[in-house]
Coordinates of C-alpha atoms and ligand atoms in Angstrom, one line a residue:
M1 CA 13.6 20.6 -10.1
T2 CA 16.4 19.3 -8.0
T3 CA 16.8 15.4 -7.4
S4 CA 19.0 13.4 -5.0
S5 CA 19.4 9.8 -4.1
A6 CA 21.1 8.0 -1.0
P7 CA 21.5 4.2 -0.9
G8 CA 20.7 1.7 1.7
K9 CA 23.4 -0.1 3.8
I10 CA 24.2 -3.3 5.6
I11 CA 26.4 -3.8 8.5
L12 CA 28.9 -6.9 7.6
F13 CA 30.3 -7.1 11.0
G14 CA 30.4 -5.4 14.4
E15 CA 26.7 -3.9 15.1
H16 CA 26.0 -3.1 18.7
A17 CA 29.6 -3.5 19.7
V18 CA 30.1 -0.4 17.5
V19 CA 28.1 1.6 19.9
Y20 CA 30.8 0.9 22.6
G21 CA 33.9 2.1 20.4
R22 CA 34.7 -1.4 18.9
P23 CA 35.4 -1.4 15.1
A24 CA 32.4 -2.0 12.5
L25 CA 32.3 -2.6 8.7
A26 CA 29.4 -1.6 6.8
V27 CA 28.7 -1.3 2.9
P28 CA 26.2 0.7 0.9
V29 CA 23.4 -1.2 -1.0
A30 CA 22.6 0.6 -4.3
Q31 CA 19.7 -1.9 -5.1
V32 CA 17.7 0.0 -2.4
H33 CA 17.3 3.9 -2.1
A34 CA 15.8 6.9 -0.9
D35 CA 15.1 9.4 -3.4
V36 CA 14.2 13.0 -3.3
E37 CA 12.9 15.6 -5.6
I38 CA 12.3 19.5 -5.0
L39 CA 10.1 21.8 -7.1
A40 CA 9.3 25.5 -6.8
S41 CA 5.6 25.5 -5.7
D42 CA 2.7 27.8 -6.4
L43 CA 1.1 26.6 -2.9
T44 CA 2.4 28.8 0.2
G45 CA 4.6 27.0 2.3
I46 CA 6.9 23.7 2.1
W47 CA 4.8 20.8 1.1
I48 CA 5.9 17.4 1.9
H49 CA 4.6 14.0 -0.3
A50 CA 6.0 10.9 1.1
P51 CA 3.4 8.1 -0.5
G52 CA 5.3 5.3 1.1
V53 CA 4.5 6.3 4.7
N54 CA 1.2 8.2 3.7
L55 CA 2.4 11.7 4.4
H56 CA 1.1 14.7 2.6
A57 CA 1.5 17.6 4.7
E58 CA 2.8 21.2 4.8
L59 CA 6.1 21.6 7.2
N60 CA 4.2 23.4 9.7
T61 CA 1.4 21.2 10.4
L62 CA 4.0 18.4 11.5
P63 CA 4.9 18.0 15.1
F64 CA 8.3 19.2 16.2
D65 CA 9.9 15.6 16.4
H66 CA 8.6 14.4 13.0
P67 CA 11.8 12.8 11.2
I68 CA 11.3 14.4 7.9
A69 CA 10.0 17.6 9.4
S70 CA 13.2 17.8 11.6
V71 CA 15.7 17.4 8.8
I72 CA 13.9 20.2 6.9
R73 CA 13.6 22.4 10.0
N74 CA 17.4 21.7 11.0
F75 CA 18.5 22.5 7.5
F76 CA 16.9 25.9 7.5
F77 CA 18.0 26.7 10.9
L78 CA 21.8 25.8 10.1
A79 CA 21.3 27.6 6.5
R80 CA 20.1 30.8 8.0
R81 CA 22.8 30.8 10.8
S82 CA 25.5 30.4 8.1
S83 CA 23.4 32.4 5.6
F84 CA 22.9 31.1 1.9
P85 CA 25.5 32.2 -0.6
N86 CA 23.1 32.9 -3.2
G87 CA 19.9 31.9 -1.2
R88 CA 16.7 31.7 -3.3
G89 CA 14.4 33.8 -0.8
A90 CA 15.9 31.9 2.4
R91 CA 18.7 34.3 3.5
G92 CA 18.8 35.7 7.1
E93 CA 15.4 36.1 8.7
G94 CA 13.5 36.3 5.1
K95 CA 10.8 33.9 4.4
S96 CA 11.2 30.2 3.5
P97 CA 10.6 29.7 -0.3
N98 CA 7.5 27.8 -1.5
L99 CA 8.5 24.1 -2.2
Q100 CA 7.2 21.0 -3.3
I101 CA 9.2 18.0 -1.8
N102 CA 8.6 14.5 -3.1
I103 CA 10.1 11.4 -1.1
T104 CA 10.1 8.0 -2.3
S105 CA 12.1 5.1 -0.7
S106 CA 12.6 1.6 -1.7
I107 CA 14.1 0.8 1.6
P108 CA 12.0 -1.0 4.1
V109 CA 11.6 1.0 7.3
A110 CA 13.1 -0.4 10.8
S111 CA 14.7 -3.1 8.8
G112 CA 18.3 -2.6 9.6
L113 CA 19.0 -1.5 6.0
G114 CA 19.3 2.2 6.9
S115 CA 16.2 3.9 5.7
G116 CA 16.3 6.9 8.2
A117 CA 19.8 7.8 7.1
A118 CA 19.0 7.4 3.7
V119 CA 16.1 9.6 3.7
T120 CA 17.8 12.2 5.8
V121 CA 21.0 12.4 3.4
A122 CA 19.0 12.2 0.1
L123 CA 16.8 15.1 1.6
V124 CA 19.5 17.2 3.0
R125 CA 21.3 16.8 -0.2
A126 CA 18.6 18.0 -2.4
L127 CA 17.8 20.9 -0.2
S128 CA 21.6 22.1 -0.1
S129 CA 21.5 21.9 -4.0
H130 CA 18.2 23.4 -4.6
L131 CA 18.6 26.3 -2.3
N132 CA 22.3 26.7 -3.5
H133 CA 23.6 26.2 0.1
P134 CA 26.5 23.9 -0.7
M135 CA 27.6 21.1 1.7
T136 CA 30.4 19.0 1.8
D137 CA 29.7 14.8 2.2
E138 CA 31.4 15.6 5.4
D139 CA 29.0 18.3 6.4
I140 CA 26.0 16.2 5.4
N141 CA 27.4 13.3 7.4
S142 CA 27.7 15.3 10.5
F143 CA 24.0 16.9 10.0
A144 CA 22.6 13.4 9.6
Y145 CA 24.4 12.1 12.5
D146 CA 22.7 15.0 14.7
I147 CA 19.3 13.6 13.1
E148 CA 20.2 10.1 14.0
K149 CA 20.9 11.1 17.8
L150 CA 17.5 13.1 17.8
H151 CA 15.6 9.8 16.7
H152 CA 17.7 7.0 17.9
G153 CA 19.2 7.7 21.1
R154 CA 22.8 6.9 21.1
P155 CA 23.8 5.9 17.8
S156 CA 27.1 4.9 16.6
G157 CA 27.2 7.2 13.8
I158 CA 27.8 4.0 11.3
D159 CA 24.6 4.2 9.5
N160 CA 24.7 7.8 8.5
T161 CA 28.6 7.7 7.5
V162 CA 28.2 4.6 5.0
V163 CA 25.0 6.4 3.4
A164 CA 26.5 9.7 3.3
Y165 CA 29.9 8.5 1.7
A166 CA 28.2 5.7 -0.2
K167 CA 31.5 3.5 0.2
P168 CA 32.7 0.4 2.2
V169 CA 33.5 1.9 5.6
Y170 CA 35.7 0.4 8.6
F171 CA 34.2 2.5 11.3
V172 CA 35.3 3.3 14.6
K173 CA 33.2 5.8 16.4
G174 CA 34.7 9.3 16.9
Q175 CA 37.6 8.4 14.7
P176 CA 38.0 9.6 10.9
I177 CA 36.4 7.2 8.4
E178 CA 38.3 4.7 6.9
V179 CA 37.3 3.2 3.4
F180 CA 38.2 -0.5 3.1
K181 CA 39.3 -2.3 -0.1
V182 CA 37.1 -5.4 -1.4
G183 CA 39.9 -7.6 -2.5
K184 CA 37.5 -10.1 -4.5
P185 CA 33.9 -8.7 -5.0
L186 CA 31.6 -10.1 -2.5
T187 CA 28.2 -11.5 -3.2
I188 CA 25.8 -11.0 -0.5
V189 CA 22.2 -12.3 -0.2
I190 CA 20.0 -10.1 2.1
G191 CA 16.8 -11.7 3.7
D192 CA 14.1 -9.8 5.0
T193 CA 12.0 -11.4 7.9
G194 CA 9.4 -8.7 7.3
I195 CA 9.4 -7.9 11.0
S196 CA 10.1 -4.2 11.8
A197 CA 12.0 -3.7 14.6
P198 CA 13.3 -0.2 15.9
T199 CA 17.1 0.1 16.4
K200 CA 16.6 2.3 19.2
E201 CA 15.0 -0.3 21.3
S202 CA 17.4 -3.1 20.5
V203 CA 20.3 -0.7 21.3
A204 CA 18.5 0.3 24.5
D205 CA 18.1 -3.3 25.8
V206 CA 21.8 -4.1 24.9
R207 CA 22.9 -1.2 27.4
K208 CA 20.7 -2.4 30.2
L209 CA 22.7 -5.5 29.9
W210 CA 26.0 -3.5 29.9
E211 CA 25.2 -1.5 32.7
A212 CA 24.1 -4.6 34.7
D213 CA 27.5 -6.7 33.9
N214 CA 30.0 -4.0 32.6
T215 CA 33.0 -6.5 32.6
K216 CA 31.3 -9.4 30.8
W217 CA 29.8 -7.2 28.0
E218 CA 32.9 -5.6 27.6
S219 CA 34.7 -8.6 27.1
M220 CA 31.9 -9.6 24.5
F221 CA 32.3 -6.5 22.7
D222 CA 35.9 -7.0 22.4
K223 CA 35.5 -10.4 20.6
V224 CA 33.3 -8.8 18.2
G225 CA 35.7 -6.0 17.7
E226 CA 38.2 -8.4 16.9
I227 CA 36.1 -10.2 14.4
A228 CA 35.4 -7.1 12.6
K229 CA 39.2 -6.2 12.7
H230 CA 40.2 -9.8 11.3
A231 CA 37.1 -9.6 8.7
R232 CA 38.5 -6.4 7.3
E233 CA 41.9 -8.3 6.5
E234 CA 40.2 -11.3 4.9
I235 CA 38.0 -9.0 2.8
E236 CA 41.0 -6.9 1.6
I237 CA 42.9 -10.2 0.3
G238 CA 39.9 -11.9 -0.7
D239 CA 39.6 -15.0 1.6
W240 CA 36.2 -16.0 1.7
R241 CA 36.4 -19.1 3.9
L242 CA 37.5 -17.5 6.9
L243 CA 35.0 -14.8 6.3
G244 CA 32.1 -17.1 6.3
E245 CA 33.4 -18.4 9.7
L246 CA 34.0 -15.0 11.2
M247 CA 30.1 -14.1 10.2
N248 CA 29.1 -17.1 11.8
R249 CA 30.8 -16.2 15.0
N250 CA 29.7 -12.8 14.9
H251 CA 26.0 -14.2 14.5
A252 CA 26.6 -16.5 17.8
L253 CA 28.0 -13.2 19.7
L254 CA 24.8 -11.5 18.6
Q255 CA 22.6 -14.2 19.7
E256 CA 24.3 -14.0 23.4
M257 CA 23.5 -10.0 23.1
T258 CA 19.7 -11.4 22.9
V259 CA 19.4 -9.1 19.6
S260 CA 18.6 -12.3 17.4
S261 CA 15.1 -13.8 17.0
P262 CA 13.5 -17.0 16.1
E263 CA 12.9 -15.7 12.5
L264 CA 16.4 -14.3 12.0
D265 CA 18.0 -17.5 13.3
T266 CA 15.4 -19.5 10.9
L267 CA 16.6 -17.6 8.0
V268 CA 20.5 -17.7 9.0
E269 CA 20.0 -21.6 9.3
A270 CA 18.3 -21.8 6.0
A271 CA 21.1 -19.8 4.1
R272 CA 23.8 -22.0 5.7
K273 CA 21.8 -25.2 4.6
A274 CA 21.6 -23.8 1.0
G275 CA 25.5 -23.4 0.8
A276 CA 26.0 -19.7 2.1
V277 CA 29.6 -19.5 3.1
G278 CA 28.4 -17.6 6.6
A279 CA 25.3 -15.9 7.4
K280 CA 24.6 -13.4 10.4
L281 CA 21.7 -10.7 11.4
S282 CA 22.6 -7.4 10.0
G283 CA 21.6 -4.1 11.8
G284 CA 19.7 -3.6 15.1
G285 CA 18.2 -7.4 14.9
R286 CA 15.1 -8.7 16.9
G287 CA 13.3 -8.3 13.4
G288 CA 14.7 -6.7 10.0
N289 CA 17.4 -8.2 7.8
M290 CA 20.0 -11.3 7.9
I291 CA 22.7 -11.4 5.4
A292 CA 24.5 -14.7 3.7
L293 CA 27.9 -14.3 2.0
A294 CA 27.7 -16.5 -1.1
E295 CA 29.4 -17.9 -4.0
A296 CA 28.1 -15.8 -6.9
E297 CA 26.4 -19.0 -8.8
K298 CA 24.9 -20.1 -5.4
A299 CA 23.0 -16.6 -4.7
D300 CA 19.7 -17.7 -6.4
D301 CA 19.6 -21.0 -4.3
I302 CA 20.1 -19.2 -1.3
S303 CA 17.5 -16.8 -2.1
F304 CA 15.1 -19.2 -2.9
A305 CA 15.8 -21.1 0.4
L306 CA 15.3 -17.9 2.3
I307 CA 11.9 -17.3 0.5
S308 CA 10.8 -20.9 1.6
A309 CA 11.9 -20.4 5.0
G310 CA 9.6 -17.3 5.6
A311 CA 11.7 -14.4 4.1
K312 CA 9.5 -11.8 2.7
N313 CA 11.8 -10.4 0.2
T314 CA 15.7 -11.0 -0.8
I315 CA 18.2 -8.9 -2.4
V316 CA 21.5 -10.0 -4.0
A317 CA 24.0 -7.2 -3.4
R318 CA 27.3 -7.4 -5.2
I319 CA 30.0 -5.5 -3.2
S320 CA 33.1 -4.5 -5.0
Ligands
LIG401 C1 22.3 -0.3 13.5 O1 22.4 -0.1 12.1 C2 23.6 -0.4 14.1 C3 23.8 -0.6 15.7 O2 25.1 -1.1 15.8 C4 23.3 0.9 16.1 C5 24.3 1.8 15.9 O3 25.4 1.4 15.7 O4 24.0 3.2 16.2 C6 22.8 -1.5 16.0

């Protein structure tokens, strides 16, 4: 049996503008994760069990664009092309092995916490290890980016990168990844609106705005990029006060981009009132999650305030 796990993620600064080449900061969230277990099976074929999405099926019965099936098919395509070094029945044109793949995830779907990227990374890592087809983190990241492109239109690549490396990343599309230091541990309270909102849609809507008025939105993205750069410096030196202010400013720009929602704004406001240093939506927006920077001793109060204001769930994450 082979097992593998990949964390969720939050974007601290720079979502959406990152699609247009501006920097963004993202960190892994270990409290939520996708887990994959692979076993040899007595049944013929590749059987996938993902109870969280009510999936119990043999690979060949799933449609071409099914997110989990596309990961497995792409893996076999790639592995056959380069051939398995010591493949267990999967070399060249040979038959695929009989497998049972169990997938579980505690990351809510379409909530800005990187659930799709985490399932892809955990699954491909488990397949590569079970079938003895070694892949580096870089290989896994580039594989996961190809899968993100299949399902999410024009992703920047930040989600798969932070999930594949499981480290805080300062990300600029198309450039080598930079891991950033966290000068003083950050306590982040994550509040879930409970509204699932596909990133693909908010990214497509921002693109329409950008196409309609390139100059205006390029300058908006520049402002977000400057905030992300500045935030990295503050995180590295550990100055929280300014960081909170930068989060608030980033949220205001995301509101202008039309990707916030009344529910997100309510939670952001509730967190600030409960003493958060700063708060903003995180990820694609329109629903999903918001984040609040907190002093460690205030995290429970902020969490309570978020639940009272309608959050379906909260997570207190410590980033160090
Ligand atoms: C989604 O987690 C982040 C976005 O910036 C989209 C992307 O970078 O691909 C909204």
